[in-house]
Amino acid sequence: MVRLPPELWHAVAGNVDSKKDLLRLRAVNNTLHTFATPWAFQKLRLSDWPRDLRFAQQFFGTSLIAPAVRELIYDVRDNNTEYPDSDVDEDGDIEMTGPVPRLRPLKYQPCSEDYDSEVIRSELHKAFCFIQDLTALSKLEFKFSPGCDLPEDYPECADIHLEPQFSGTYDSRAEGYVEQWVILNTILDRPVPSHLDTLILDNVAPLHTALYTRPEFASLIGRLKNLRISTYDEVDDPRFRVFWTHTMQNIVFGSLGDSLTSLSLSYRTLPLEGHRMHFQGLRLPNLASLSLEHFIVDSYTQVGDFIIRHKHGLRHLELTRCLEGNWFLELSIDMVSWTTGEETYVHYVEPVDGRFVLLDTQADDFPEQQDDFTALAELEALVASKAAASDST
């Protein structure tokens, strides 16, 4: 591993304007005696643009950045379809944009390789090979393509034991499940960082493949404290059945460990009879938060029995459009004790100007302080001076 190249320093200080980054800069404002910019990389987002993935490889291969990354978000191009004109400057440099730092080249026009499936798969593999170097990584989040149009020749049996094949131009809905296969297999092929305890799989293609039968997958699930899985919405395809009846029911549920404190599962639509999973006999002694969406609550799924079994430990329960008989359940409760019936709604609070106030990081009235902008200015000046010194040597 090598130190961060000087030409990439600008990427750290460029438009670090998100509220969370300002708060982070406020915290390190008094310790800017050394190059502190890796703080900005604690939470990093990357997409499936080949050029983005190459930048990620360069960043992950540095001795400054890799140990700083604590959260990694993979967000497919459905949520990052183009580069906004407002990001373009005269220098065509790299900058960080959005609520989470995102590697994005400026003045960049998509080219043919951006839609070449082979190139995308290769760059995905290379980028996630660095997973073992992210020694402080505690959270992995994947936001896959929201939809799954399978090729007509995809096998009727969902028990696939070979690598999914694809070719031709890129189509995120048709090839999204292959991206998932490449990424997850690459991660399982390498030592998982010891601090990793949170896994989020959003819009997973509900297709059973051989990677789910690997011992490394069961080991990864078993070490988690927080797990969230949501699936595509086309659950009426019979090829999806094995995913629910085997992958989720036997492998995922069978691998959950005592360390799990938060579980969130979501169908996009109500499942068919053959796709349903049940909670019979499942016990998670440290479960504190449970969130279910579009689950059927009946004697087969035993969702109600599962909740009652864990009522003394649960602190948060959320049911979204869960069907019980002819009724949809909508419930979100934070509780102190089920036995007394007392309920306490917990809010995120922070002392500001000597008083406690409710904070919503998505709200427009977030209380930004002058120290935030001072810290940002100092950081930008520091990076500029270091870059100038490097250019002169």
mmCIF file of C-alpha atoms in Angstrom:
data_model
loop_
_atom_site.group_PDB
_atom_site.id
_atom_site.type_symbol
_atom_site.label_atom_id
_atom_site.label_comp_id
_atom_site.label_asym_id
_atom_site.label_seq_id
_atom_site.Cartn_x
_atom_site.Cartn_y
_atom_site.Cartn_z
ATOM 1 C CA MET A 1 0.000 0.000 0.000
ATOM 2 C CA VAL A 2 1.204 3.536 -0.793
ATOM 3 C CA ARG A 3 0.468 6.965 0.631
ATOM 4 C CA LEU A 4 -2.286 9.095 -0.851
ATOM 5 C CA PRO A 5 -1.106 10.712 -4.118
ATOM 6 C CA PRO A 6 -1.049 14.541 -3.884
ATOM 7 C CA GLU A 7 -3.262 14.919 -6.950
ATOM 8 C CA LEU A 8 -6.088 13.228 -5.042
ATOM 9 C CA TRP A 9 -6.020 15.565 -2.055
ATOM 10 C CA HIS A 10 -8.411 17.934 -3.804
ATOM 11 C CA ALA A 11 -11.050 15.202 -3.851
ATOM 12 C CA VAL A 12 -11.189 15.292 -0.073
ATOM 13 C CA ALA A 13 -11.719 19.019 0.422
ATOM 14 C CA GLY A 14 -13.863 19.653 -2.628
ATOM 15 C CA ASN A 15 -17.339 20.793 -1.607
ATOM 16 C CA VAL A 16 -17.527 18.909 1.680
ATOM 17 C CA ASP A 17 -20.866 20.566 2.350
ATOM 18 C CA SER A 18 -23.043 17.840 3.816
ATOM 19 C CA LYS A 19 -24.334 18.376 7.313
ATOM 20 C CA LYS A 20 -22.736 15.260 8.716
ATOM 21 C CA ASP A 21 -19.374 16.190 7.222
ATOM 22 C CA LEU A 22 -19.602 19.655 8.756
ATOM 23 C CA LEU A 23 -20.197 18.144 12.171
ATOM 24 C CA ARG A 24 -17.257 15.814 11.642
ATOM 25 C CA LEU A 25 -15.029 18.726 10.637
ATOM 26 C CA ARG A 26 -16.159 20.583 13.740
ATOM 27 C CA ALA A 27 -14.944 17.671 15.847
ATOM 28 C CA VAL A 28 -11.471 17.639 14.281
ATOM 29 C CA ASN A 29 -11.123 21.402 13.951
ATOM 30 C CA ASN A 30 -8.557 21.557 16.763
ATOM 31 C CA THR A 31 -6.450 18.691 15.446
ATOM 32 C CA LEU A 32 -5.600 19.903 11.952
ATOM 33 C CA HIS A 33 -1.862 19.826 12.688
ATOM 34 C CA THR A 34 -1.538 16.760 10.468
ATOM 35 C CA PHE A 35 -3.209 15.660 7.273
ATOM 36 C CA ALA A 36 -6.670 14.910 8.691
ATOM 37 C CA THR A 37 -8.640 14.502 5.493
ATOM 38 C CA PRO A 38 -9.147 10.711 5.775
ATOM 39 C CA TRP A 39 -11.919 11.613 8.236
ATOM 40 C CA ALA A 40 -13.979 12.545 5.199
ATOM 41 C CA PHE A 41 -13.741 8.958 3.983
ATOM 42 C CA GLN A 42 -15.267 7.265 7.021
ATOM 43 C CA LYS A 43 -18.449 6.897 4.987
ATOM 44 C CA LEU A 44 -17.899 6.396 1.277
ATOM 45 C CA ARG A 45 -20.241 5.782 -1.651
ATOM 46 C CA LEU A 46 -19.335 4.295 -5.016
ATOM 47 C CA SER A 47 -21.366 3.421 -8.096
ATOM 48 C CA ASP A 48 -20.993 0.925 -10.923
ATOM 49 C CA TRP A 49 -19.503 3.384 -13.406
ATOM 50 C CA PRO A 50 -16.151 1.808 -14.425
ATOM 51 C CA ARG A 51 -14.328 5.098 -13.920
ATOM 52 C CA ASP A 52 -15.783 5.458 -10.409
ATOM 53 C CA LEU A 53 -14.667 1.932 -9.593
ATOM 54 C CA ARG A 54 -11.125 2.671 -10.788
ATOM 55 C CA PHE A 55 -10.972 5.743 -8.567
ATOM 56 C CA ALA A 56 -12.166 3.578 -5.692
ATOM 57 C CA GLN A 57 -9.354 1.105 -6.336
ATOM 58 C CA GLN A 58 -6.847 3.952 -6.215
ATOM 59 C CA PHE A 59 -8.254 5.286 -2.953
ATOM 60 C CA PHE A 60 -8.543 1.887 -1.279
ATOM 61 C CA GLY A 61 -4.951 1.131 -2.239
ATOM 62 C CA THR A 62 -3.546 3.976 -0.128
ATOM 63 C CA SER A 63 -2.258 3.696 3.416
ATOM 64 C CA LEU A 64 -4.200 6.806 4.484
ATOM 65 C CA ILE A 65 -7.646 6.033 3.125
ATOM 66 C CA ALA A 66 -8.125 2.279 3.570
ATOM 67 C CA PRO A 67 -7.857 2.266 7.404
ATOM 68 C CA ALA A 68 -10.243 5.240 7.625
ATOM 69 C CA VAL A 69 -13.248 3.703 5.829
ATOM 70 C CA ARG A 70 -15.925 2.574 8.282
ATOM 71 C CA GLU A 71 -19.002 2.521 6.041
ATOM 72 C CA LEU A 72 -19.096 1.579 2.365
ATOM 73 C CA ILE A 73 -22.202 2.137 0.243
ATOM 74 C CA TYR A 74 -22.489 0.619 -3.217
ATOM 75 C CA ASP A 75 -25.193 2.404 -5.199
ATOM 76 C CA VAL A 76 -25.911 1.353 -8.783
ATOM 77 C CA ARG A 77 -26.310 3.903 -11.534
ATOM 78 C CA ASP A 78 -30.101 3.879 -11.228
ATOM 79 C CA ASN A 79 -29.492 6.328 -8.388
ATOM 80 C CA ASN A 80 -26.607 8.135 -10.102
ATOM 81 C CA THR A 81 -27.532 8.234 -13.755
ATOM 82 C CA GLU A 82 -25.653 11.339 -14.800
ATOM 83 C CA TYR A 83 -23.184 13.938 -13.656
ATOM 84 C CA PRO A 84 -24.927 17.228 -12.765
ATOM 85 C CA ASP A 85 -23.774 20.304 -14.677
ATOM 86 C CA SER A 86 -23.313 22.137 -11.374
ATOM 87 C CA ASP A 87 -20.417 19.819 -10.531
ATOM 88 C CA VAL A 88 -18.339 20.850 -13.533
ATOM 89 C CA ASP A 89 -15.473 23.290 -12.997
ATOM 90 C CA GLU A 90 -12.774 24.623 -15.284
ATOM 91 C CA ASP A 91 -10.119 22.259 -14.010
ATOM 92 C CA GLY A 92 -12.115 19.084 -14.531
ATOM 93 C CA ASP A 93 -10.935 17.868 -11.131
ATOM 94 C CA ILE A 94 -12.473 15.268 -8.846
ATOM 95 C CA GLU A 95 -14.780 16.261 -6.035
ATOM 96 C CA MET A 96 -17.004 14.838 -3.335
ATOM 97 C CA THR A 97 -20.737 15.507 -3.705
ATOM 98 C CA GLY A 98 -24.002 14.595 -2.055
ATOM 99 C CA PRO A 99 -24.883 13.726 1.538
ATOM 100 C CA VAL A 100 -22.238 10.987 1.419
ATOM 101 C CA PRO A 101 -18.836 11.471 -0.235
ATOM 102 C CA ARG A 102 -19.082 10.144 -3.788
ATOM 103 C CA LEU A 103 -16.133 9.743 -6.108
ATOM 104 C CA ARG A 104 -17.100 11.515 -9.311
ATOM 105 C CA PRO A 105 -14.938 12.713 -12.207
ATOM 106 C CA LEU A 106 -15.871 16.126 -13.553
ATOM 107 C CA LYS A 107 -16.363 17.021 -17.211
ATOM 108 C CA TYR A 108 -16.841 13.330 -17.837
ATOM 109 C CA GLN A 109 -18.908 12.052 -20.728
ATOM 110 C CA PRO A 110 -20.014 8.388 -20.633
ATOM 111 C CA CYS A 111 -18.268 6.221 -23.189
ATOM 112 C CA SER A 112 -18.868 2.761 -24.615
ATOM 113 C CA GLU A 113 -17.047 0.948 -21.805
ATOM 114 C CA ASP A 114 -19.529 2.364 -19.281
ATOM 115 C CA TYR A 115 -22.129 0.046 -20.792
ATOM 116 C CA ASP A 116 -19.874 -2.951 -21.411
ATOM 117 C CA SER A 117 -20.877 -5.795 -19.103
ATOM 118 C CA GLU A 118 -17.440 -7.415 -19.174
ATOM 119 C CA VAL A 119 -15.713 -4.173 -18.161
ATOM 120 C CA ILE A 120 -18.197 -3.537 -15.365
ATOM 121 C CA ARG A 121 -17.781 -7.029 -13.973
ATOM 122 C CA SER A 122 -13.983 -6.766 -14.106
ATOM 123 C CA GLU A 123 -13.875 -3.385 -12.350
ATOM 124 C CA LEU A 124 -16.366 -4.517 -9.709
ATOM 125 C CA HIS A 125 -14.176 -7.503 -8.937
ATOM 126 C CA LYS A 126 -11.009 -5.391 -8.707
ATOM 127 C CA ALA A 127 -12.638 -2.775 -6.463
ATOM 128 C CA PHE A 128 -14.068 -5.238 -3.960
ATOM 129 C CA CYS A 129 -10.807 -7.177 -3.817
ATOM 130 C CA PHE A 130 -9.696 -4.364 -1.488
ATOM 131 C CA ILE A 131 -12.306 -5.340 1.109
ATOM 132 C CA GLN A 132 -9.670 -7.033 3.244
ATOM 133 C CA ASP A 133 -7.643 -3.794 3.406
ATOM 134 C CA LEU A 134 -10.539 -1.815 4.906
ATOM 135 C CA THR A 135 -9.577 -2.897 8.407
ATOM 136 C CA ALA A 136 -11.957 -0.500 10.204
ATOM 137 C CA LEU A 137 -14.993 -1.341 8.044
ATOM 138 C CA SER A 138 -18.071 -1.960 10.179
ATOM 139 C CA LYS A 139 -20.942 -1.454 7.719
ATOM 140 C CA LEU A 140 -21.549 -2.661 4.153
ATOM 141 C CA GLU A 141 -24.593 -1.380 2.276
ATOM 142 C CA PHE A 142 -25.604 -2.441 -1.229
ATOM 143 C CA LYS A 143 -28.318 -0.640 -3.199
ATOM 144 C CA PHE A 144 -28.861 -2.841 -6.214
ATOM 145 C CA SER A 145 -31.040 -2.209 -9.265
ATOM 146 C CA PRO A 146 -34.750 -2.036 -8.346
ATOM 147 C CA GLY A 147 -36.045 -4.707 -10.684
ATOM 148 C CA CYS A 148 -35.107 -8.001 -12.259
ATOM 149 C CA ASP A 149 -35.934 -8.796 -15.875
ATOM 150 C CA LEU A 150 -34.481 -12.243 -16.355
ATOM 151 C CA PRO A 151 -33.317 -13.426 -19.771
ATOM 152 C CA GLU A 152 -35.754 -15.799 -21.424
ATOM 153 C CA ASP A 153 -33.180 -18.598 -21.355
ATOM 154 C CA TYR A 154 -32.597 -18.292 -17.602
ATOM 155 C CA PRO A 155 -33.125 -21.803 -16.151
ATOM 156 C CA GLU A 156 -36.534 -22.582 -14.727
ATOM 157 C CA CYS A 157 -34.843 -24.148 -11.703
ATOM 158 C CA ALA A 158 -33.513 -21.432 -9.411
ATOM 159 C CA ASP A 159 -30.915 -23.722 -7.851
ATOM 160 C CA ILE A 160 -28.026 -22.368 -9.918
ATOM 161 C CA HIS A 161 -24.597 -23.803 -9.131
ATOM 162 C CA LEU A 162 -22.614 -22.014 -11.803
ATOM 163 C CA GLU A 163 -21.643 -18.415 -12.333
ATOM 164 C CA PRO A 164 -24.468 -16.453 -14.030
ATOM 165 C CA GLN A 165 -23.546 -15.615 -17.604
ATOM 166 C CA PHE A 166 -24.158 -12.364 -19.385
ATOM 167 C CA SER A 167 -22.978 -10.532 -22.472
ATOM 168 C CA GLY A 168 -23.806 -7.587 -24.663
ATOM 169 C CA THR A 169 -24.569 -4.026 -23.606
ATOM 170 C CA TYR A 170 -25.322 -3.044 -20.043
ATOM 171 C CA ASP A 171 -28.913 -3.150 -18.786
ATOM 172 C CA SER A 172 -29.137 -2.674 -15.027
ATOM 173 C CA ARG A 173 -32.487 -4.431 -14.701
ATOM 174 C CA ALA A 174 -31.422 -7.465 -16.714
ATOM 175 C CA GLU A 175 -27.870 -7.701 -15.382
ATOM 176 C CA GLY A 176 -28.388 -6.527 -11.816
ATOM 177 C CA TYR A 177 -28.434 -10.037 -10.399
ATOM 178 C CA VAL A 178 -25.050 -10.728 -12.024
ATOM 179 C CA GLU A 179 -23.524 -7.664 -10.349
ATOM 180 C CA GLN A 180 -24.725 -9.053 -7.045
ATOM 181 C CA TRP A 181 -23.136 -12.408 -7.753
ATOM 182 C CA VAL A 182 -19.767 -10.843 -8.680
ATOM 183 C CA ILE A 183 -19.650 -8.525 -5.659
ATOM 184 C CA LEU A 184 -20.719 -11.038 -3.029
ATOM 185 C CA ASN A 185 -18.449 -13.781 -4.351
ATOM 186 C CA THR A 186 -15.484 -11.395 -4.404
ATOM 187 C CA ILE A 187 -16.142 -10.435 -0.788
ATOM 188 C CA LEU A 188 -16.508 -14.044 0.337
ATOM 189 C CA ASP A 189 -13.221 -14.957 -1.370
ATOM 190 C CA ARG A 190 -11.312 -12.688 1.035
ATOM 191 C CA PRO A 191 -10.945 -12.293 4.791
ATOM 192 C CA VAL A 192 -13.805 -10.160 6.066
ATOM 193 C CA PRO A 193 -12.748 -7.178 8.223
ATOM 194 C CA SER A 194 -13.064 -8.119 11.881
ATOM 195 C CA HIS A 195 -15.191 -5.069 12.757
ATOM 196 C CA LEU A 196 -17.856 -5.722 10.105
ATOM 197 C CA ASP A 197 -21.157 -6.190 11.945
ATOM 198 C CA THR A 198 -23.761 -4.496 9.708
ATOM 199 C CA LEU A 199 -24.930 -5.745 6.298
ATOM 200 C CA ILE A 200 -27.645 -4.110 4.185
ATOM 201 C CA LEU A 201 -28.786 -5.768 0.954
ATOM 202 C CA ASP A 202 -31.369 -3.579 -0.760
ATOM 203 C CA ASN A 203 -33.207 -4.821 -3.871
ATOM 204 C CA VAL A 204 -31.615 -8.252 -3.797
ATOM 205 C CA ALA A 205 -32.537 -10.459 -6.736
ATOM 206 C CA PRO A 206 -34.408 -13.355 -5.077
ATOM 207 C CA LEU A 207 -32.485 -16.028 -6.952
ATOM 208 C CA HIS A 208 -30.691 -18.891 -5.272
ATOM 209 C CA THR A 209 -27.069 -19.332 -6.391
ATOM 210 C CA ALA A 210 -24.166 -21.407 -5.169
ATOM 211 C CA LEU A 211 -22.605 -18.464 -3.322
ATOM 212 C CA TYR A 212 -25.320 -18.728 -0.652
ATOM 213 C CA THR A 213 -24.250 -22.294 0.103
ATOM 214 C CA ARG A 214 -20.651 -21.292 0.804
ATOM 215 C CA PRO A 215 -19.531 -21.644 4.450
ATOM 216 C CA GLU A 216 -18.136 -18.100 4.236
ATOM 217 C CA PHE A 217 -21.633 -16.727 3.629
ATOM 218 C CA ALA A 218 -23.061 -18.486 6.679
ATOM 219 C CA SER A 219 -20.087 -17.259 8.718
ATOM 220 C CA LEU A 220 -20.678 -13.664 7.590
ATOM 221 C CA ILE A 221 -24.378 -13.795 8.510
ATOM 222 C CA GLY A 222 -23.600 -15.384 11.866
ATOM 223 C CA ARG A 223 -21.309 -12.570 13.029
ATOM 224 C CA LEU A 224 -23.694 -9.686 12.281
ATOM 225 C CA LYS A 225 -25.346 -7.367 14.769
ATOM 226 C CA ASN A 226 -27.532 -5.689 12.141
ATOM 227 C CA LEU A 227 -29.036 -7.273 9.021
ATOM 228 C CA ARG A 228 -31.428 -5.747 6.500
ATOM 229 C CA ILE A 229 -32.595 -7.509 3.331
ATOM 230 C CA SER A 230 -35.144 -6.286 0.804
ATOM 231 C CA THR A 231 -35.981 -7.929 -2.502
ATOM 232 C CA TYR A 232 -37.163 -7.099 -5.991
ATOM 233 C CA ASP A 233 -40.876 -6.665 -6.476
ATOM 234 C CA GLU A 234 -41.455 -9.363 -9.123
ATOM 235 C CA VAL A 235 -41.898 -12.162 -6.586
ATOM 236 C CA ASP A 236 -44.530 -14.022 -8.634
ATOM 237 C CA ASP A 237 -41.871 -15.676 -10.809
ATOM 238 C CA PRO A 238 -41.664 -19.392 -9.874
ATOM 239 C CA ARG A 239 -37.877 -19.241 -10.229
ATOM 240 C CA PHE A 240 -37.757 -17.094 -7.093
ATOM 241 C CA ARG A 241 -39.314 -19.758 -4.876
ATOM 242 C CA VAL A 242 -36.066 -21.501 -3.911
ATOM 243 C CA PHE A 243 -34.611 -18.215 -2.689
ATOM 244 C CA TRP A 244 -37.299 -17.910 -0.022
ATOM 245 C CA THR A 245 -37.809 -21.550 0.867
ATOM 246 C CA HIS A 246 -34.106 -22.423 0.946
ATOM 247 C CA THR A 247 -31.741 -19.420 0.868
ATOM 248 C CA MET A 248 -33.672 -17.240 3.320
ATOM 249 C CA GLN A 249 -35.463 -19.906 5.341
ATOM 250 C CA ASN A 250 -32.673 -22.435 5.805
ATOM 251 C CA ILE A 251 -29.398 -20.619 5.173
ATOM 252 C CA VAL A 252 -29.992 -17.056 6.408
ATOM 253 C CA PHE A 253 -32.320 -17.908 9.307
ATOM 254 C CA GLY A 254 -30.191 -20.944 10.107
ATOM 255 C CA SER A 255 -27.025 -18.817 10.307
ATOM 256 C CA LEU A 256 -28.265 -15.898 12.423
ATOM 257 C CA GLY A 257 -26.235 -15.687 15.613
ATOM 258 C CA ASP A 258 -26.858 -14.576 19.177
ATOM 259 C CA SER A 259 -25.082 -11.285 18.412
ATOM 260 C CA LEU A 260 -27.926 -10.067 16.152
ATOM 261 C CA THR A 261 -29.670 -7.010 17.619
ATOM 262 C CA SER A 262 -31.512 -5.640 14.567
ATOM 263 C CA LEU A 263 -33.368 -7.533 11.813
ATOM 264 C CA SER A 264 -35.197 -5.940 8.889
ATOM 265 C CA LEU A 265 -36.819 -7.972 6.099
ATOM 266 C CA SER A 266 -38.907 -6.644 3.241
ATOM 267 C CA TYR A 267 -40.844 -8.159 0.375
ATOM 268 C CA ARG A 268 -41.725 -5.529 -2.208
ATOM 269 C CA THR A 269 -45.177 -7.043 -2.599
ATOM 270 C CA LEU A 270 -47.134 -9.612 -0.629
ATOM 271 C CA PRO A 271 -45.561 -13.032 -1.273
ATOM 272 C CA LEU A 272 -47.325 -15.915 -2.941
ATOM 273 C CA GLU A 273 -48.084 -19.029 -0.932
ATOM 274 C CA GLY A 274 -45.040 -20.890 -2.245
ATOM 275 C CA HIS A 275 -42.617 -18.048 -1.507
ATOM 276 C CA ARG A 276 -43.439 -17.497 2.139
ATOM 277 C CA MET A 277 -41.005 -18.085 4.987
ATOM 278 C CA HIS A 278 -41.831 -18.782 8.638
ATOM 279 C CA PHE A 279 -40.353 -17.868 12.013
ATOM 280 C CA GLN A 280 -41.111 -21.137 13.753
ATOM 281 C CA GLY A 281 -38.481 -21.944 16.374
ATOM 282 C CA LEU A 282 -36.307 -18.917 15.524
ATOM 283 C CA ARG A 283 -34.799 -17.408 18.681
ATOM 284 C CA LEU A 284 -32.536 -14.358 18.757
ATOM 285 C CA PRO A 285 -31.757 -13.639 22.419
ATOM 286 C CA ASN A 286 -30.354 -10.124 21.867
ATOM 287 C CA LEU A 287 -32.868 -8.904 19.278
ATOM 288 C CA ALA A 288 -33.797 -5.293 20.070
ATOM 289 C CA SER A 289 -35.238 -4.090 16.755
ATOM 290 C CA LEU A 290 -37.536 -5.884 14.285
ATOM 291 C CA SER A 291 -38.877 -4.457 11.035
ATOM 292 C CA LEU A 292 -41.035 -6.434 8.595
ATOM 293 C CA GLU A 293 -42.651 -5.227 5.372
ATOM 294 C CA HIS A 294 -45.324 -7.059 3.366
ATOM 295 C CA PHE A 295 -45.239 -10.162 5.542
ATOM 296 C CA ILE A 296 -48.354 -12.239 6.084
ATOM 297 C CA VAL A 297 -49.171 -12.684 9.760
ATOM 298 C CA ASP A 298 -50.852 -16.061 10.214
ATOM 299 C CA SER A 299 -50.399 -19.495 11.745
ATOM 300 C CA TYR A 300 -47.927 -20.528 9.038
ATOM 301 C CA THR A 301 -45.474 -17.626 9.256
ATOM 302 C CA GLN A 302 -45.853 -17.423 13.067
ATOM 303 C CA VAL A 303 -44.781 -13.776 13.025
ATOM 304 C CA GLY A 304 -46.983 -13.075 16.036
ATOM 305 C CA ASP A 305 -45.470 -15.912 18.059
ATOM 306 C CA PHE A 306 -41.975 -14.704 17.149
ATOM 307 C CA ILE A 307 -42.761 -11.186 18.397
ATOM 308 C CA ILE A 308 -44.231 -12.471 21.653
ATOM 309 C CA ARG A 309 -41.209 -14.714 22.143
ATOM 310 C CA HIS A 310 -38.925 -11.665 22.030
ATOM 311 C CA LYS A 311 -41.173 -9.081 23.684
ATOM 312 C CA HIS A 312 -38.965 -8.617 26.742
ATOM 313 C CA GLY A 313 -35.942 -7.660 24.651
ATOM 314 C CA LEU A 314 -37.520 -5.729 21.771
ATOM 315 C CA ARG A 315 -37.139 -1.971 21.919
ATOM 316 C CA HIS A 316 -38.405 -1.197 18.439
ATOM 317 C CA LEU A 317 -41.067 -2.949 16.378
ATOM 318 C CA GLU A 318 -42.158 -1.884 12.915
ATOM 319 C CA LEU A 319 -44.704 -3.625 10.708
ATOM 320 C CA THR A 320 -45.352 -2.080 7.291
ATOM 321 C CA ARG A 321 -48.343 -3.280 5.266
ATOM 322 C CA CYS A 322 -48.258 -6.692 6.883
ATOM 323 C CA LEU A 323 -51.434 -8.636 6.147
ATOM 324 C CA GLU A 324 -53.419 -10.219 8.978
ATOM 325 C CA GLY A 325 -56.649 -11.684 7.675
ATOM 326 C CA ASN A 326 -58.251 -8.914 5.637
ATOM 327 C CA TRP A 327 -56.404 -6.120 7.444
ATOM 328 C CA PHE A 328 -53.105 -4.405 6.750
ATOM 329 C CA LEU A 329 -51.013 -3.768 9.860
ATOM 330 C CA GLU A 330 -49.122 -0.476 10.068
ATOM 331 C CA LEU A 331 -47.191 -0.228 13.312
ATOM 332 C CA SER A 332 -44.086 1.591 14.529
ATOM 333 C CA ILE A 333 -43.392 1.447 18.257
ATOM 334 C CA ASP A 334 -40.437 2.270 20.470
ATOM 335 C CA MET A 335 -41.041 0.727 23.858
ATOM 336 C CA VAL A 336 -39.424 0.535 27.269
ATOM 337 C CA SER A 337 -41.431 -2.396 28.547
ATOM 338 C CA TRP A 338 -44.056 -4.566 26.941
ATOM 339 C CA THR A 339 -45.152 -6.011 30.263
ATOM 340 C CA THR A 340 -46.313 -2.666 31.706
ATOM 341 C CA GLY A 341 -47.643 -1.319 28.445
ATOM 342 C CA GLU A 342 -45.491 1.798 28.767
ATOM 343 C CA GLU A 343 -44.254 3.340 25.539
ATOM 344 C CA THR A 344 -41.498 5.901 25.146
ATOM 345 C CA TYR A 345 -40.812 7.527 21.806
ATOM 346 C CA VAL A 346 -37.103 8.080 21.401
ATOM 347 C CA HIS A 347 -35.739 11.044 19.466
ATOM 348 C CA TYR A 348 -32.227 11.978 18.438
ATOM 349 C CA VAL A 349 -31.121 14.980 20.505
ATOM 350 C CA GLU A 350 -27.921 16.980 20.692
ATOM 351 C CA PRO A 351 -26.835 19.911 22.881
ATOM 352 C CA VAL A 352 -26.693 23.119 20.837
ATOM 353 C CA ASP A 353 -25.841 26.430 22.498
ATOM 354 C CA GLY A 354 -26.252 24.904 25.927
ATOM 355 C CA ARG A 355 -29.674 23.386 25.319
ATOM 356 C CA PHE A 356 -30.957 20.103 23.925
ATOM 357 C CA VAL A 357 -32.755 20.254 20.603
ATOM 358 C CA LEU A 358 -34.261 17.667 18.284
ATOM 359 C CA LEU A 359 -32.159 17.146 15.186
ATOM 360 C CA ASP A 360 -33.251 15.905 11.783
ATOM 361 C CA THR A 361 -30.319 15.633 9.406
ATOM 362 C CA GLN A 362 -32.729 15.757 6.462
ATOM 363 C CA ALA A 363 -34.368 19.016 7.574
ATOM 364 C CA ASP A 364 -33.500 22.391 6.098
ATOM 365 C CA ASP A 365 -33.198 24.055 9.508
ATOM 366 C CA PHE A 366 -30.261 21.947 10.680
ATOM 367 C CA PRO A 367 -28.362 24.156 13.177
ATOM 368 C CA GLU A 368 -25.102 24.787 11.359
ATOM 369 C CA GLN A 369 -22.623 26.828 13.377
ATOM 370 C CA GLN A 370 -19.904 29.204 12.284
ATOM 371 C CA ASP A 371 -17.288 26.754 13.569
ATOM 372 C CA ASP A 372 -18.372 24.365 10.831
ATOM 373 C CA PHE A 373 -17.490 26.790 8.074
ATOM 374 C CA THR A 374 -14.270 27.794 9.834
ATOM 375 C CA ALA A 375 -13.246 24.145 10.010
ATOM 376 C CA LEU A 376 -14.056 23.660 6.344
ATOM 377 C CA ALA A 377 -12.040 26.734 5.358
ATOM 378 C CA GLU A 378 -9.063 25.554 7.403
ATOM 379 C CA LEU A 379 -9.236 22.113 5.854
ATOM 380 C CA GLU A 380 -9.367 23.512 2.320
ATOM 381 C CA ALA A 381 -6.425 25.817 3.060
ATOM 382 C CA LEU A 382 -4.440 22.927 4.513
ATOM 383 C CA VAL A 383 -5.022 20.717 1.485
ATOM 384 C CA ALA A 384 -4.194 23.557 -0.906
ATOM 385 C CA SER A 385 -0.926 24.315 0.881
ATOM 386 C CA LYS A 386 0.111 20.662 0.916
ATOM 387 C CA ALA A 387 -0.727 20.317 -2.772
ATOM 388 C CA ALA A 388 1.296 23.447 -3.595
ATOM 389 C CA ALA A 389 4.242 22.188 -1.567
ATOM 390 C CA SER A 390 4.085 18.857 -3.353
ATOM 391 C CA ASP A 391 3.954 20.523 -6.771
ATOM 392 C CA SER A 392 7.060 22.556 -6.003
ATOM 393 C CA THR A 393 9.128 19.491 -5.081
#
